[in-house]
Short mmCIF file of C-alpha atoms and ligand atoms in Angstrom, two decimals:
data_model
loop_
_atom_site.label_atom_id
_atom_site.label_comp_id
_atom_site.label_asym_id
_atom_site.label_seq_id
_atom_site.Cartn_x
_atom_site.Cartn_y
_atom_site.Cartn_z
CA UNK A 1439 -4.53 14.99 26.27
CA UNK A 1440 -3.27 12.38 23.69
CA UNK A 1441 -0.80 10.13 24.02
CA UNK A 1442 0.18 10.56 20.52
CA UNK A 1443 1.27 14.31 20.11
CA UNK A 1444 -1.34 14.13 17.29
CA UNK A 1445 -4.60 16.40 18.24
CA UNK A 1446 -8.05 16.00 16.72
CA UNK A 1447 -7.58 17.95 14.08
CA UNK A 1448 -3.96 16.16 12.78
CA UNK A 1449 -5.76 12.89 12.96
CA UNK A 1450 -8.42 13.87 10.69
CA UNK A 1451 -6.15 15.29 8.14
CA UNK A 1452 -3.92 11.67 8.53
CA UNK A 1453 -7.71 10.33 7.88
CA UNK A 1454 -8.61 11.76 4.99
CA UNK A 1455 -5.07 11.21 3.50
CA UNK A 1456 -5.30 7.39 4.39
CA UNK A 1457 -8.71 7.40 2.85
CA UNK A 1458 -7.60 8.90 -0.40
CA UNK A 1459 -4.50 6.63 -0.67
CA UNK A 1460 -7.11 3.62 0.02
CA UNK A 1461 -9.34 5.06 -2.69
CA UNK A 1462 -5.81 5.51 -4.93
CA UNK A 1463 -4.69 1.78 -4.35
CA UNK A 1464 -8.40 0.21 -4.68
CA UNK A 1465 -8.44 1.73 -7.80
CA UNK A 1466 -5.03 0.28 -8.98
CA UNK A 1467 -6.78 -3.16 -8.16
CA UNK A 1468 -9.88 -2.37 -10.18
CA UNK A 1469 -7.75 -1.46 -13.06
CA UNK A 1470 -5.21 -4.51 -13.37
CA UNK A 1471 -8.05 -6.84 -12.45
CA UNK A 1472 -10.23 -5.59 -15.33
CA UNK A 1473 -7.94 -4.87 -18.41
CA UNK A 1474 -5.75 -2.47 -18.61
CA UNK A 1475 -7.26 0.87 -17.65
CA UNK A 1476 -7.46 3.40 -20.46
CA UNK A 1477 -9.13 1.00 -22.60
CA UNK A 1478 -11.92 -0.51 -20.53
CA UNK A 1479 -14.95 0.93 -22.57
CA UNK A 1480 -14.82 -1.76 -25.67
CA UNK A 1481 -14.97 -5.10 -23.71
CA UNK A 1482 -16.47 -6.29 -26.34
CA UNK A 1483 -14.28 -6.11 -29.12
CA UNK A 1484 -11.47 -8.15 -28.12
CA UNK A 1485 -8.20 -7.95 -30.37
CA UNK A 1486 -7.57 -11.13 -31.78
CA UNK A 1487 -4.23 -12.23 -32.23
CA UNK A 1488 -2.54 -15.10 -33.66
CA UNK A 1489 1.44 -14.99 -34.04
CA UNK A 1490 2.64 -12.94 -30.82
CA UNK A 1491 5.72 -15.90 -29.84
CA UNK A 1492 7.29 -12.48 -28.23
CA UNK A 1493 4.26 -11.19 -26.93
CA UNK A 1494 3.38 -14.09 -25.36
CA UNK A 1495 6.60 -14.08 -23.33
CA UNK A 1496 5.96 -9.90 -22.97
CA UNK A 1497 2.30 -10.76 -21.54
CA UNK A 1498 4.14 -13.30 -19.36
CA UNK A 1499 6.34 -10.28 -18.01
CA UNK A 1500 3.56 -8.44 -17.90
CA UNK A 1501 1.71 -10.67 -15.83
CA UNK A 1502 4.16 -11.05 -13.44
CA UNK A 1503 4.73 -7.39 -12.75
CA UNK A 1504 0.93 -7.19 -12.74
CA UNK A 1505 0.82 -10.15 -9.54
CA UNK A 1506 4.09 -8.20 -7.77
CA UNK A 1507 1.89 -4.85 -8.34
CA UNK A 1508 -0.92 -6.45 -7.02
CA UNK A 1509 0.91 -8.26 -3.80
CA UNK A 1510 2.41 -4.57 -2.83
CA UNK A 1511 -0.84 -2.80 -3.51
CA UNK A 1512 -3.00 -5.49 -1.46
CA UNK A 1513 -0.03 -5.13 1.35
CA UNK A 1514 0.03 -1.20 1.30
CA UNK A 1515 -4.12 -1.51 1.09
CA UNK A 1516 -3.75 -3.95 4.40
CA UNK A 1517 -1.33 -1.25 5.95
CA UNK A 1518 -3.95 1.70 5.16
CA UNK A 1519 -6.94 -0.38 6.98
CA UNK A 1520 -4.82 -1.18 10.30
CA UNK A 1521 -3.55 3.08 10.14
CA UNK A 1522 -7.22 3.54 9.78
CA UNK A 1523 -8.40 0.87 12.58
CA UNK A 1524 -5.37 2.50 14.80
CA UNK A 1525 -7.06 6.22 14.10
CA UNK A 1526 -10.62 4.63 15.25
CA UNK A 1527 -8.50 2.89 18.26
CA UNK A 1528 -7.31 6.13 19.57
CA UNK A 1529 -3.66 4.36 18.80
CA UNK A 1530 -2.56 6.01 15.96
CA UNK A 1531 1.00 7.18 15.66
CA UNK A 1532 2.45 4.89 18.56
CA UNK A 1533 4.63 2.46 16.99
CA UNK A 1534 3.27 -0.96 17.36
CA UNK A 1535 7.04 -2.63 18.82
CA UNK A 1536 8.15 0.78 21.08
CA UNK A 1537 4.86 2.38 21.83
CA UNK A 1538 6.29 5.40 22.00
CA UNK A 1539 5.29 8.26 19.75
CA UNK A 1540 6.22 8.49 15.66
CA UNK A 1541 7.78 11.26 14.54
CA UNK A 1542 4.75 13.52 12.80
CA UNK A 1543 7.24 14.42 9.89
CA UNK A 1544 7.51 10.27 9.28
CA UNK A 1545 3.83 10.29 9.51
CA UNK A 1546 3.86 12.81 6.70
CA UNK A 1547 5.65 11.09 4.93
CA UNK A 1548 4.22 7.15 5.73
CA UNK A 1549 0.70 8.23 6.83
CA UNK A 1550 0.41 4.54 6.93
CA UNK A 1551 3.72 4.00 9.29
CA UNK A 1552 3.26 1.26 11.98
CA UNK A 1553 6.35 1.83 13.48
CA UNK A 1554 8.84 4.51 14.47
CA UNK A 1555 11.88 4.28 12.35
CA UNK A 1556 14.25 2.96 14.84
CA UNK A 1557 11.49 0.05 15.09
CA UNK A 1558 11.14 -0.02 11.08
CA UNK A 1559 14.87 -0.04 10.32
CA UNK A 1560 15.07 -3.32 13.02
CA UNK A 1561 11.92 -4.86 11.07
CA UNK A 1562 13.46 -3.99 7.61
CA UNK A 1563 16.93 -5.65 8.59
CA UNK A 1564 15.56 -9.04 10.66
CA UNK A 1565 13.03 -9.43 8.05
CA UNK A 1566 15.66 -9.42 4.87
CA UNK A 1567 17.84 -11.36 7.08
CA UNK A 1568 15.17 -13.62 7.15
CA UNK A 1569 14.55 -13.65 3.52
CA UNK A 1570 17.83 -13.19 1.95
CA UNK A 1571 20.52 -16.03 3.48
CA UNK A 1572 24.10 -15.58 2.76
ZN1 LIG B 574 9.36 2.03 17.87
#
């Protein structure tokens, strides 16, 4: 008798998949915050460098794709919690603007989806209106 269309059963399988992608992107974290993964065993011996002009501008890039990585894992991370709050809740798989049930195949897809995709579509194009002027 749920609201959702999702039974028991559906909502523990969207559980276990949200908790493996939370594991997935926590991990991601742990790895840009401390060094670059594969390499994490010799923290000691730090290469010492003196004449990297170009690296310094590549460790720059680097940096800044590491921040942007960051921003959309810690945003995707945030998205995981609330799908995982929202299975807790009882609420999961209502969009959050409509209320009305998500498609299961979008859930597939976006186990973390918060909204249906008529909803996300009028998000997605207020929000880069709102971003991107002209
Ligand atoms: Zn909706």
């Amino acid at each position: 008798m749920s609201s959702t269309g999702l039974d028991a059963a559906a909502l523990e399988q969207f559980r276990q998949l949200l908790l493996e992608m939370k594991r997935a992107a926590a991990d991601a974290v742990d790895a840009r915050l401390h060094g670059h993964g594969e390499h994490r065993h010799d923290e000691a011996g730090l290469p010492l460098h003196k004449e990297e002009t170009d690296d310094d501008a590549a460790a720059e890039t680097q940096r800044q794709a590491d921040v942007a990585h960051l921003a959309r894992t810690a945003t995707a991370l945030h998205e995981i919690e609330s799908a995982l709050a929202r299975i807790d809740e009882g609420e999961y798989g209502l969009c959050i603007d409509c209320e009305e049930p998500i498609d299961p195949r979008r859930l597939q897809a976006h186990p973390a989806a918060l909204r249906c995709a008529r909803c996300q579509g009028v998000f997605e194009t207020l929000r880069s209106r709102a971003g991107a002027r002209g």
